[in-house]
mmCIF file of C-alpha atoms and ligand atoms in Angstrom:
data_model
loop_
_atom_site.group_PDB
_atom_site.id
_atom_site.type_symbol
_atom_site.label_atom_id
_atom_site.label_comp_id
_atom_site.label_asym_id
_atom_site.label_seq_id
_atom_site.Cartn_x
_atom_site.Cartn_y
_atom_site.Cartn_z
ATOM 1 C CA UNK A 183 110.460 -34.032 133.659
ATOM 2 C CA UNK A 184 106.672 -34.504 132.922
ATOM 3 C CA UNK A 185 104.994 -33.202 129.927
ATOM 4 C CA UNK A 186 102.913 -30.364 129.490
ATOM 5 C CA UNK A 187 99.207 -31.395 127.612
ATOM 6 C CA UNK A 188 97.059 -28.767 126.325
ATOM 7 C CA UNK A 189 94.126 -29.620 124.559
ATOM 8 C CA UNK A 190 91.463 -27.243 122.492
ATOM 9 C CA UNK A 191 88.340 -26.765 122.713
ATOM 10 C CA UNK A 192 88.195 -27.310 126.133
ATOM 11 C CA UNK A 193 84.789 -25.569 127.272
ATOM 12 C CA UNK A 194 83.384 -27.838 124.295
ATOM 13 C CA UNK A 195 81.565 -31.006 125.731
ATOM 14 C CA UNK A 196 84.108 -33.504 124.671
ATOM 15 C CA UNK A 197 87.031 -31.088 125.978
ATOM 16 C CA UNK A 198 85.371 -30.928 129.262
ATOM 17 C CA UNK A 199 85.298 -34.854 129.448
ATOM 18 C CA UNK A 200 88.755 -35.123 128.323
ATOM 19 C CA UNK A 201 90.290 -32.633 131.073
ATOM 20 C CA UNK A 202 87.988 -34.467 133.647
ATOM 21 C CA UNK A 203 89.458 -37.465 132.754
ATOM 22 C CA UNK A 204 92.840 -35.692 132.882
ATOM 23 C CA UNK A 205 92.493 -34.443 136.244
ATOM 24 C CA UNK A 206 90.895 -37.740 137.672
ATOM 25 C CA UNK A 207 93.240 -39.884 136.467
ATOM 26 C CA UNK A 208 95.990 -38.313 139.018
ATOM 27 C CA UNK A 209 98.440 -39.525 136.451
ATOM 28 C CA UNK A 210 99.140 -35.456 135.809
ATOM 29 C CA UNK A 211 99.386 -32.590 137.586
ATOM 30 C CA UNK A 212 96.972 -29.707 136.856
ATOM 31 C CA UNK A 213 99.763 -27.297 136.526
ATOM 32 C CA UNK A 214 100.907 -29.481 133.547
ATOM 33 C CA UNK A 215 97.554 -28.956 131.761
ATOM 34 C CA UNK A 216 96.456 -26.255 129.225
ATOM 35 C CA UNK A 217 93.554 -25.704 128.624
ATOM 36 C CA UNK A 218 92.226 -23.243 125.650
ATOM 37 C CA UNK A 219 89.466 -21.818 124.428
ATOM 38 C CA UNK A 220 88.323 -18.457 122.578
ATOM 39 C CA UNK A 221 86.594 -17.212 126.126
ATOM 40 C CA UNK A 222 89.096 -18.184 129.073
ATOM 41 C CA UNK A 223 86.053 -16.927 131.344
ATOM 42 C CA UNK A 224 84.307 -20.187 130.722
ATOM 43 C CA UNK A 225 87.335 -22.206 132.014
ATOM 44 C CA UNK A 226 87.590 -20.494 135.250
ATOM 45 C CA UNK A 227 86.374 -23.962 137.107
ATOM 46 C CA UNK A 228 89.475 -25.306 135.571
ATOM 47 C CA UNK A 229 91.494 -22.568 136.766
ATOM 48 C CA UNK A 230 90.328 -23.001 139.952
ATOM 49 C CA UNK A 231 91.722 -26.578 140.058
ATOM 50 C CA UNK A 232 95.209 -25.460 138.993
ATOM 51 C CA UNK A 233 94.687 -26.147 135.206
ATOM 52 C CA UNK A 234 96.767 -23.502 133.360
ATOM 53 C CA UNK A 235 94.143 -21.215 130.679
ATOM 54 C CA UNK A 236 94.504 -19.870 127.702
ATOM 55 C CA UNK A 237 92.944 -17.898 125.165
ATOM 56 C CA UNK A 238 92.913 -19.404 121.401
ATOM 57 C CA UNK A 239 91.160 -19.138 118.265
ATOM 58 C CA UNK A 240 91.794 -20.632 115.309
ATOM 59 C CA UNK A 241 90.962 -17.584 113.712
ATOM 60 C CA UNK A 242 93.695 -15.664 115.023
ATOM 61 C CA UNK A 243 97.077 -17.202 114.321
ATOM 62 C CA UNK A 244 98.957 -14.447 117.126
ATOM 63 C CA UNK A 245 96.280 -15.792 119.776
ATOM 64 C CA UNK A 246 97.655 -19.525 118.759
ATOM 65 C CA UNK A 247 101.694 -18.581 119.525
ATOM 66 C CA UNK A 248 100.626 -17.673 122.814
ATOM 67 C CA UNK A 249 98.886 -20.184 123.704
ATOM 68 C CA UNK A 250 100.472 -23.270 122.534
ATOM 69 C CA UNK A 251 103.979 -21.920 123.669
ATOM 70 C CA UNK A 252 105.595 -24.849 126.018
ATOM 71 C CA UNK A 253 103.126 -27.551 125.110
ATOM 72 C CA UNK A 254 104.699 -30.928 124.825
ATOM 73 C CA UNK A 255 101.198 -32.654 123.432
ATOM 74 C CA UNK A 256 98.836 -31.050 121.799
ATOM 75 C CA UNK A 257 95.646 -32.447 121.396
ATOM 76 C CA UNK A 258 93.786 -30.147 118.777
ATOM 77 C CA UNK A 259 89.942 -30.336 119.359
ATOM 78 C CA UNK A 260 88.013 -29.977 115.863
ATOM 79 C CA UNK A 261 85.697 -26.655 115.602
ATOM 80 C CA UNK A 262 82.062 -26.818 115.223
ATOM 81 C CA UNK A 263 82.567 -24.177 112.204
ATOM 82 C CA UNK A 264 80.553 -25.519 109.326
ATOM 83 C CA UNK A 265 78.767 -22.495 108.292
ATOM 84 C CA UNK A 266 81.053 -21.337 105.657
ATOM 85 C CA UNK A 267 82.906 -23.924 103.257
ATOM 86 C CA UNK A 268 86.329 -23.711 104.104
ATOM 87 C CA UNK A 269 86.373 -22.476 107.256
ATOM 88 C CA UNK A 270 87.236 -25.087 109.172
ATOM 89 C CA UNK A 271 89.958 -26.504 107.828
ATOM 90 C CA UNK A 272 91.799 -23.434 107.887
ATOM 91 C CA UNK A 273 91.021 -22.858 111.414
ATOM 92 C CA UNK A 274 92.814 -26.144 111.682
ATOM 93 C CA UNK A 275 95.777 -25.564 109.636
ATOM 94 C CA UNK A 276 96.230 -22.847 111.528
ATOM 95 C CA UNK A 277 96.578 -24.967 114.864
ATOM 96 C CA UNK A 278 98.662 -27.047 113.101
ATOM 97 C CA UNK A 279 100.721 -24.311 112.027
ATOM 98 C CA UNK A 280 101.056 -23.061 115.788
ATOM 99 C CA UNK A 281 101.849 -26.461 116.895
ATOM 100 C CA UNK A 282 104.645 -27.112 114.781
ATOM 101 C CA UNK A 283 106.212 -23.166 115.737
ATOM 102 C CA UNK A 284 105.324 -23.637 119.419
ATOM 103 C CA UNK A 285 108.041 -26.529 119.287
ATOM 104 C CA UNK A 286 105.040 -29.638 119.831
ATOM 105 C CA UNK A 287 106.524 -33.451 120.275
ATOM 106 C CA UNK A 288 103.288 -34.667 119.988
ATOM 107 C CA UNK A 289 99.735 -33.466 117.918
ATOM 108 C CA UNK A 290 96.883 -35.335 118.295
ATOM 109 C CA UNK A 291 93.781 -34.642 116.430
ATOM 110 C CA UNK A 292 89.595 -35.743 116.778
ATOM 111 C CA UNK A 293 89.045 -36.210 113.223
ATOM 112 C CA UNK A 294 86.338 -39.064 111.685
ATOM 113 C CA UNK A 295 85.923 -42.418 110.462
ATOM 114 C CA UNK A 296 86.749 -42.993 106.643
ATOM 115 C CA UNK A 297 87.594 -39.338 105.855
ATOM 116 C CA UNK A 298 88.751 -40.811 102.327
ATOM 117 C CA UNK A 299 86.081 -42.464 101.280
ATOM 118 C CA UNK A 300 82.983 -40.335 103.436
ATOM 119 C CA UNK A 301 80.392 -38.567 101.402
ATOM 120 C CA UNK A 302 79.687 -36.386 103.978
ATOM 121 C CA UNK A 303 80.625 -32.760 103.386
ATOM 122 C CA UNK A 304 83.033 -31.638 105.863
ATOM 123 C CA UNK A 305 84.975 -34.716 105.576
ATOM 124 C CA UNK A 306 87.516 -33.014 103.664
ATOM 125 C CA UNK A 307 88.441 -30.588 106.425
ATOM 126 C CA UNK A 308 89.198 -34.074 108.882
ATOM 127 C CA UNK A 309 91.459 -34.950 105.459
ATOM 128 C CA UNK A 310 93.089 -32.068 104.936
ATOM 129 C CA UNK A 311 93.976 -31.496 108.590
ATOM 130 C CA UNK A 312 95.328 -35.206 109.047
ATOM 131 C CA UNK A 313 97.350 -34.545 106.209
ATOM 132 C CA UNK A 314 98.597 -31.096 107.241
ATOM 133 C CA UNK A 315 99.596 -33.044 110.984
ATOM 134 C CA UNK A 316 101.517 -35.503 108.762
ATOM 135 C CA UNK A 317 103.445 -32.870 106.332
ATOM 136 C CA UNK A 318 104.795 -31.275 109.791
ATOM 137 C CA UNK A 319 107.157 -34.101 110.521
ATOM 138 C CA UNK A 320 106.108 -33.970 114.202
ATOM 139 C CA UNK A 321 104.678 -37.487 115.864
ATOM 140 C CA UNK A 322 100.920 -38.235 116.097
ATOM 141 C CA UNK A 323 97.944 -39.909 117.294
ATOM 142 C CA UNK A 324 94.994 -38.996 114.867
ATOM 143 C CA UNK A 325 91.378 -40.247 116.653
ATOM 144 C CA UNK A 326 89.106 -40.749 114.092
ATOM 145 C CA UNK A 327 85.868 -40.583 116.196
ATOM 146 C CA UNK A 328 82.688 -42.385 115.393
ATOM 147 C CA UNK A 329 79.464 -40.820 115.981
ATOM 148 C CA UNK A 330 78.245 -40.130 119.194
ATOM 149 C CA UNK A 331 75.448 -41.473 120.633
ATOM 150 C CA UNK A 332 74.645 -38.333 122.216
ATOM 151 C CA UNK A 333 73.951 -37.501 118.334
ATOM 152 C CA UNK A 334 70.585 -39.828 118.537
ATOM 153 C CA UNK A 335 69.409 -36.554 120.720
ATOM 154 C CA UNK A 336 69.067 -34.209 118.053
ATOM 155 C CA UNK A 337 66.055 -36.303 116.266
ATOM 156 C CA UNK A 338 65.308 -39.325 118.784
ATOM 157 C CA UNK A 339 62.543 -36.652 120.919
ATOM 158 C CA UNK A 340 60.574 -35.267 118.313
ATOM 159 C CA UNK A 341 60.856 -38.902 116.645
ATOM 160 C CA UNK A 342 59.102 -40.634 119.865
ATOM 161 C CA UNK A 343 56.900 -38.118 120.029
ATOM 162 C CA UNK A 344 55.561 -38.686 116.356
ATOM 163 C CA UNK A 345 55.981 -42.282 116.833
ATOM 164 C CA UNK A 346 57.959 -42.053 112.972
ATOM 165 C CA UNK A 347 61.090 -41.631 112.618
ATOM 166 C CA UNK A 348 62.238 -40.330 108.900
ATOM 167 C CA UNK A 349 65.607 -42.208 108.126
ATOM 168 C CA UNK A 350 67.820 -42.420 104.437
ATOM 169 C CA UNK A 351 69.960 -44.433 106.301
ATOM 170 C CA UNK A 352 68.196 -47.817 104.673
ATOM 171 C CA UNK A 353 69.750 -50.954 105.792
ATOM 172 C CA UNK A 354 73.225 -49.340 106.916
ATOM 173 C CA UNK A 355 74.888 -50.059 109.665
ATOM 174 C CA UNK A 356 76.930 -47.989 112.434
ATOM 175 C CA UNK A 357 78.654 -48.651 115.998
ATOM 176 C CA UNK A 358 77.528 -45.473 117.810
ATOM 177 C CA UNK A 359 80.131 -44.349 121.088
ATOM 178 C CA UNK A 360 79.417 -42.291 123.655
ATOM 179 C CA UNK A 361 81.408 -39.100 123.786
ATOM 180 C CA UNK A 362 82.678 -40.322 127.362
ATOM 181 C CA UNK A 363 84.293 -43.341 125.961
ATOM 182 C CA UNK A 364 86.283 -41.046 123.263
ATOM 183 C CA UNK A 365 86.729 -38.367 125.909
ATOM 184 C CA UNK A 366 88.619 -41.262 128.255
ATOM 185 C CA UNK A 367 89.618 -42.891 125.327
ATOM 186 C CA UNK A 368 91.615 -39.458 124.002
ATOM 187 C CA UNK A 369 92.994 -38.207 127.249
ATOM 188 C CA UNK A 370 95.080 -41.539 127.847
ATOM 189 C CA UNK A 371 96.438 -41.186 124.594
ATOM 190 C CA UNK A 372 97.304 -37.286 125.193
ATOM 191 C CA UNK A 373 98.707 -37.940 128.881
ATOM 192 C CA UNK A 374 100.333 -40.955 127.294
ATOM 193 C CA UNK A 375 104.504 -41.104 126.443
ATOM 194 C CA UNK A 376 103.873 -42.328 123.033
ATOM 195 C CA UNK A 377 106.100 -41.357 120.540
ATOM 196 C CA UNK A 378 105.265 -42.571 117.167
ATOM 197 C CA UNK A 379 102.434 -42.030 115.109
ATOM 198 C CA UNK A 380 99.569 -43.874 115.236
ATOM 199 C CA UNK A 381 95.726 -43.522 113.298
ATOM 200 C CA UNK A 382 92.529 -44.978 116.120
ATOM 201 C CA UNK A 383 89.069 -45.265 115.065
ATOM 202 C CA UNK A 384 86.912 -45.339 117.758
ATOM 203 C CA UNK A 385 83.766 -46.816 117.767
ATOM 204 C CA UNK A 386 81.119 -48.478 119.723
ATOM 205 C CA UNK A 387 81.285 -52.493 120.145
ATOM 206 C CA UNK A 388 78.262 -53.330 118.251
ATOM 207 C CA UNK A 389 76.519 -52.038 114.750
ATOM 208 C CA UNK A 390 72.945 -50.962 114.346
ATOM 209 C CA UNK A 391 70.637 -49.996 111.804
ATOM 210 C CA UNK A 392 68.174 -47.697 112.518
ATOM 211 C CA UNK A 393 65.759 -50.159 112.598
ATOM 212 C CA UNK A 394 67.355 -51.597 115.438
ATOM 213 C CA UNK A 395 68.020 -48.592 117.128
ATOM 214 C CA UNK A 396 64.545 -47.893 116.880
ATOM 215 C CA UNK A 397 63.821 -51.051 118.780
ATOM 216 C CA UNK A 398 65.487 -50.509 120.994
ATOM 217 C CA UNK A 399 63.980 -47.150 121.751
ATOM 218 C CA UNK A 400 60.879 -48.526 121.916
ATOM 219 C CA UNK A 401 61.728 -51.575 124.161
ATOM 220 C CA UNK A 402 63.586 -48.735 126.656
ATOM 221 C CA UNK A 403 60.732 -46.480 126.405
ATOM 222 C CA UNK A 404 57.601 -48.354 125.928
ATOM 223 C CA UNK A 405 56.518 -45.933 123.179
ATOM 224 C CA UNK A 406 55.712 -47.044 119.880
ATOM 225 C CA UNK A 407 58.420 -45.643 116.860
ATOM 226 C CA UNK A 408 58.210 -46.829 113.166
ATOM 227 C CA UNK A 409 61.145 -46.053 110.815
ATOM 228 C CA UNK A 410 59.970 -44.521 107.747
ATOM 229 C CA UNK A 411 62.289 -45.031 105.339
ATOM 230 C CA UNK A 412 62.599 -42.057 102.951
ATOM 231 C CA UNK A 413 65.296 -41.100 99.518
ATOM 232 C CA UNK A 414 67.829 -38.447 100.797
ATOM 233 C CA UNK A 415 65.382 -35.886 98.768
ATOM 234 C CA UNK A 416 62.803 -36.714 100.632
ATOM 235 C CA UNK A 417 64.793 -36.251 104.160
ATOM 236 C CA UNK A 418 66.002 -33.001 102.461
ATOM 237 C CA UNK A 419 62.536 -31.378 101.918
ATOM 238 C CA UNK A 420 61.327 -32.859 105.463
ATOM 239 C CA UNK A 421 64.313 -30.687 107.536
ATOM 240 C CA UNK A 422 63.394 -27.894 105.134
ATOM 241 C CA UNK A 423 59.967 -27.776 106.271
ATOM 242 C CA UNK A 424 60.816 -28.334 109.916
ATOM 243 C CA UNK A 425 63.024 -25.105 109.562
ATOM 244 C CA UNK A 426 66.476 -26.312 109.619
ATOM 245 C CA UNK A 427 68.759 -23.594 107.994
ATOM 246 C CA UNK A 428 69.857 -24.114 104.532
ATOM 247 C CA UNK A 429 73.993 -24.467 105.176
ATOM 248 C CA UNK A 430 73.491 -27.717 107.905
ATOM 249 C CA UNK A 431 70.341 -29.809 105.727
ATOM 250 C CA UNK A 432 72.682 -31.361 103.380
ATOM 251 C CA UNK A 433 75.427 -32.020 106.155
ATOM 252 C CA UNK A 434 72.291 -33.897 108.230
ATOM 253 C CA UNK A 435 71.345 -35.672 105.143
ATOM 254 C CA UNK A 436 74.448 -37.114 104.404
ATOM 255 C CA UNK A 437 74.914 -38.288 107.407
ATOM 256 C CA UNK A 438 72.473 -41.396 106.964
ATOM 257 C CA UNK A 439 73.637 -41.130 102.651
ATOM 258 C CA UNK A 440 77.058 -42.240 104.408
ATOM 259 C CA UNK A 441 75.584 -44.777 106.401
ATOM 260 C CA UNK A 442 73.592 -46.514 103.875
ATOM 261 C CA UNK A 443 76.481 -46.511 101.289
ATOM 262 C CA UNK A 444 78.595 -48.239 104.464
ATOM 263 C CA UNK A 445 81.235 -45.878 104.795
ATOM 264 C CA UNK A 446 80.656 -45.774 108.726
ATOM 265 C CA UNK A 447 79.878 -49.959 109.008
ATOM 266 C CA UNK A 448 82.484 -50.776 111.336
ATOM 267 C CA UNK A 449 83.849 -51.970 115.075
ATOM 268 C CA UNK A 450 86.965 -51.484 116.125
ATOM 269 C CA UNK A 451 88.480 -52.464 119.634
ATOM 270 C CA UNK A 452 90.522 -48.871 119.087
ATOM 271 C CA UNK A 453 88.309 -47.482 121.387
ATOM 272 C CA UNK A 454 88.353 -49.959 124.283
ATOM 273 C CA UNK A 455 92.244 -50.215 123.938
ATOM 274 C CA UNK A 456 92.853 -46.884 124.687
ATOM 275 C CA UNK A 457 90.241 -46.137 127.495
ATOM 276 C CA UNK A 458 91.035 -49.551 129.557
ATOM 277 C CA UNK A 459 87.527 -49.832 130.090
ATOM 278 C CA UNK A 460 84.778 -51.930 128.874
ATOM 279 C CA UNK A 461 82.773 -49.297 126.323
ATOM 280 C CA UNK A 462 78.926 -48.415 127.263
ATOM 281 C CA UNK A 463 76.798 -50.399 125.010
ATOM 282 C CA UNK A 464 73.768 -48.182 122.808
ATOM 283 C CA UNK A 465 71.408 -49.996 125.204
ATOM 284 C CA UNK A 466 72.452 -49.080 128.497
ATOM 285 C CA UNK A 467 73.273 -45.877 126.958
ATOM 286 C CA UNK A 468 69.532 -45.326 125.357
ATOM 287 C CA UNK A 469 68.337 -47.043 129.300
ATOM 288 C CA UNK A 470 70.089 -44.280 130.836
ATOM 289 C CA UNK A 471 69.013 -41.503 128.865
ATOM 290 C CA UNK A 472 64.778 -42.925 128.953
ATOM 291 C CA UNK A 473 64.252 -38.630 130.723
ATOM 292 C CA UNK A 474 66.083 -37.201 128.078
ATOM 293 C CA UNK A 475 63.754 -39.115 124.904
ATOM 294 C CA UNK A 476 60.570 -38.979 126.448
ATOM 295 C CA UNK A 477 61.548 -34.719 126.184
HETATM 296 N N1 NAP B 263 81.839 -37.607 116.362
HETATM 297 C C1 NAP B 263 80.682 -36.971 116.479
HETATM 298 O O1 NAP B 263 79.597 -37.561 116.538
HETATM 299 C C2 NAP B 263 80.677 -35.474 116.562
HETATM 300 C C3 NAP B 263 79.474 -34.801 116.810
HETATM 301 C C4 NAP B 263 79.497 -33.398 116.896
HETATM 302 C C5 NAP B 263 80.694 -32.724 116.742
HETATM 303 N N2 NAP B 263 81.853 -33.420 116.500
HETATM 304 C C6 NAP B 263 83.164 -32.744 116.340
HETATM 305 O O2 NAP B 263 83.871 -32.909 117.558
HETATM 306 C C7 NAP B 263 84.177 -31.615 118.134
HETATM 307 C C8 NAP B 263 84.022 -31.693 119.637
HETATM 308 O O3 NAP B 263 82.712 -32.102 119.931
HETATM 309 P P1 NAP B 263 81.881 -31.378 121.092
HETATM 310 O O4 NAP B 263 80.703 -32.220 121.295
HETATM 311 O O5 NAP B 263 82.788 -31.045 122.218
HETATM 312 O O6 NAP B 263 81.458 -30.011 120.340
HETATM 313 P P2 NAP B 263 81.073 -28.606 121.035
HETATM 314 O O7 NAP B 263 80.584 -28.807 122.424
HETATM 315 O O8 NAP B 263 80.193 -27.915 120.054
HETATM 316 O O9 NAP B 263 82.461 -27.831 121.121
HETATM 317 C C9 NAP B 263 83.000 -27.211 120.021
HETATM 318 C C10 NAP B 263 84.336 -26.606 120.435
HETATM 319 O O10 NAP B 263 84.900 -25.967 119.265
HETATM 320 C C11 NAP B 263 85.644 -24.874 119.755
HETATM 321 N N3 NAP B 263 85.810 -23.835 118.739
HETATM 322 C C12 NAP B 263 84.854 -23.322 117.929
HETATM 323 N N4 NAP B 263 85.386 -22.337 117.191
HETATM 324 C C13 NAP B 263 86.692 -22.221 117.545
HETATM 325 C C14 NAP B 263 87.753 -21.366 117.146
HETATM 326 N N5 NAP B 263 87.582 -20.401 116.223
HETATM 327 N N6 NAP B 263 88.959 -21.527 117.730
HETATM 328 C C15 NAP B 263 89.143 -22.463 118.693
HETATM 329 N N7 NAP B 263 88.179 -23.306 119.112
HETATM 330 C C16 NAP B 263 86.962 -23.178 118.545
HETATM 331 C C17 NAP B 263 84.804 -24.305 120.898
HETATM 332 O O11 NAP B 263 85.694 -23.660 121.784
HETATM 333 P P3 NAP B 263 85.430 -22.177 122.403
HETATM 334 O O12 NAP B 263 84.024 -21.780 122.041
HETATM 335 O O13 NAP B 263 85.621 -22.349 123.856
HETATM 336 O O14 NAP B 263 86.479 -21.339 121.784
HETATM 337 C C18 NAP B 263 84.196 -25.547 121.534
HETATM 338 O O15 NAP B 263 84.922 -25.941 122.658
HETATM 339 C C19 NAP B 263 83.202 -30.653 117.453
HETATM 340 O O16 NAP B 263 83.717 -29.342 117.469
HETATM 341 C C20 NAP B 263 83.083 -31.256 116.066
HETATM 342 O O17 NAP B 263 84.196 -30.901 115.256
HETATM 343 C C21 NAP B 263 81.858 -34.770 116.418
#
């Protein structure tokens, strides 16, 4: 009998890749998929294709019963809750809970690179919650995912069009990934019959610094971008100014504080395993995106 896979957060831009990559890979039937989020409205495309939908939120621990009840595999999508400490990793205990009631054989879980040793703030959460899959006794795949490249968005734009972009990242190194290649990556390990627990890292097959990745912006664009290298207090009091809210400046900040300090310097061939597929390199990635830089 095949396996029912239901996977979170599935109106989220990584859950729509993965359930594309479900449903394209013929390897299960749509009837076999669940598919949840807080507004089932948004997954009425899904729905359409024969993709069973369900309501869950994290916040509401009835709302989780219901929805994971006769999932096999449950892939459990990390929330995008960082507004209040805490939050978020009790949104995920609570799918963890509601995993290991529903019955689960399987969880699997998107959580990050070097959640141990990370000095970013919300690491913690991706701790706790590996942990809290690990206490249940149930199997599982935890995919600690490396940073997007679709991440470069948020400052590569207003970067170009400065021609300076502000980085505390120094000399650190990361292998950026685009969310497709953990979206293909994740759904063959949901709709796979693995049993026993394994921990992935995905990542890209090459490190940068931002000086490189600059480079290469400029070589794909043919605009001009100088990395000014600034102290973490310095990056601080620049997002201040351009009016990022208080809660997320010292989440963006640590993000290159964790990079220079080499917590994030690795490659593994996690990523490329999993997906069968050769991964997209940052420079066919950055090639592809030239519209979305120049703004
Ligand atoms: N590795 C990286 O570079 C990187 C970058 C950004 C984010 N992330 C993490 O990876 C996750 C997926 O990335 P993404 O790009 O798909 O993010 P996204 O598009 O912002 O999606 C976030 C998802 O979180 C779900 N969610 C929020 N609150 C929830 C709640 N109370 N209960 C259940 N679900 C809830 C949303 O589902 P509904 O609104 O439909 O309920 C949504 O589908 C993010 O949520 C974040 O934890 C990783």
């Amino acid at each position: 009998m095949s396996e029912t896979l239901l996977v979170t957060g599935a109106t989220g831009k990584l859950g729509n890749l993965i359930l594309d990559e479900l449903l394209a890979s013929g390897k299960v039937a749509p009837a076999d998929i669940i598919a949840t989020s807080r507004d089932t409205a948004k997954l009425a495309g899904y729905a359409a294709k024969g993709v069973q939908t369900r309501a869950a939120d994290f916040d509401d621990a009835a709302s989780l019963d219901a929805a994971f009840k006769g999932a096999d595999r449950i892939l459990i999508v990390s929330t995008d809750a960082l507004d209040e400490p805490g939050k978020r990793l009790r949104q995920h205990l609570a799918a963890v809970a509601a995993a290991k009631k529903a019955g689960a054989k399987h969880i699997l879980y998107t959580s990050m690179p070097n959640p141990e040793t990370s000095v970013i703030p919300f690491a913690p959460d991706h701790l706790g919650t590996e942990n809290a899959i690990k206490a249940t006794g149930i199997a599982y795949t935890i995919l600690r995912n490396g940073w997007y490249m679709e991440n470069l968005f948020m400052a590569l734009p207003h970067a170009l069009s400065e021609g300076k972009w502000y980085s505390a990242s120094g000399k650190g190194k990361l292998a950026h990934i685009t969310r497709a290649d953990i979206a293909r990556a994740a759904a063959n390990a949901l709709a796979s019959s693995s049993t026993g627990n394994a921990t992935y890292t995905l990542t890209g097959e090459k490190t940068h610094t931002v000086d490189e990745i600059a480079a290469l912006v400029s070589n794909v664009t043919g605009k001009p971008l100088e990395v000014v290298h600034v102290t973490d207090e310095q990056l601080a009091g620049g997002l201040k100014a351009a009016g990022l809210p208080d809660f997320i400046i010292p989440v963006v900040v640590s993000f290159d504080t964790n990079t220079r300090e080499g917590h994030i310097d690795m490659v593994t061939a996690d990523a490329g395993k999993l997906s069968g597929q050769k991964l997209t390199a940052l420079e066919d990635f950055l090639a592809a995106s030239k519209p979305v830089l120049l703004g």
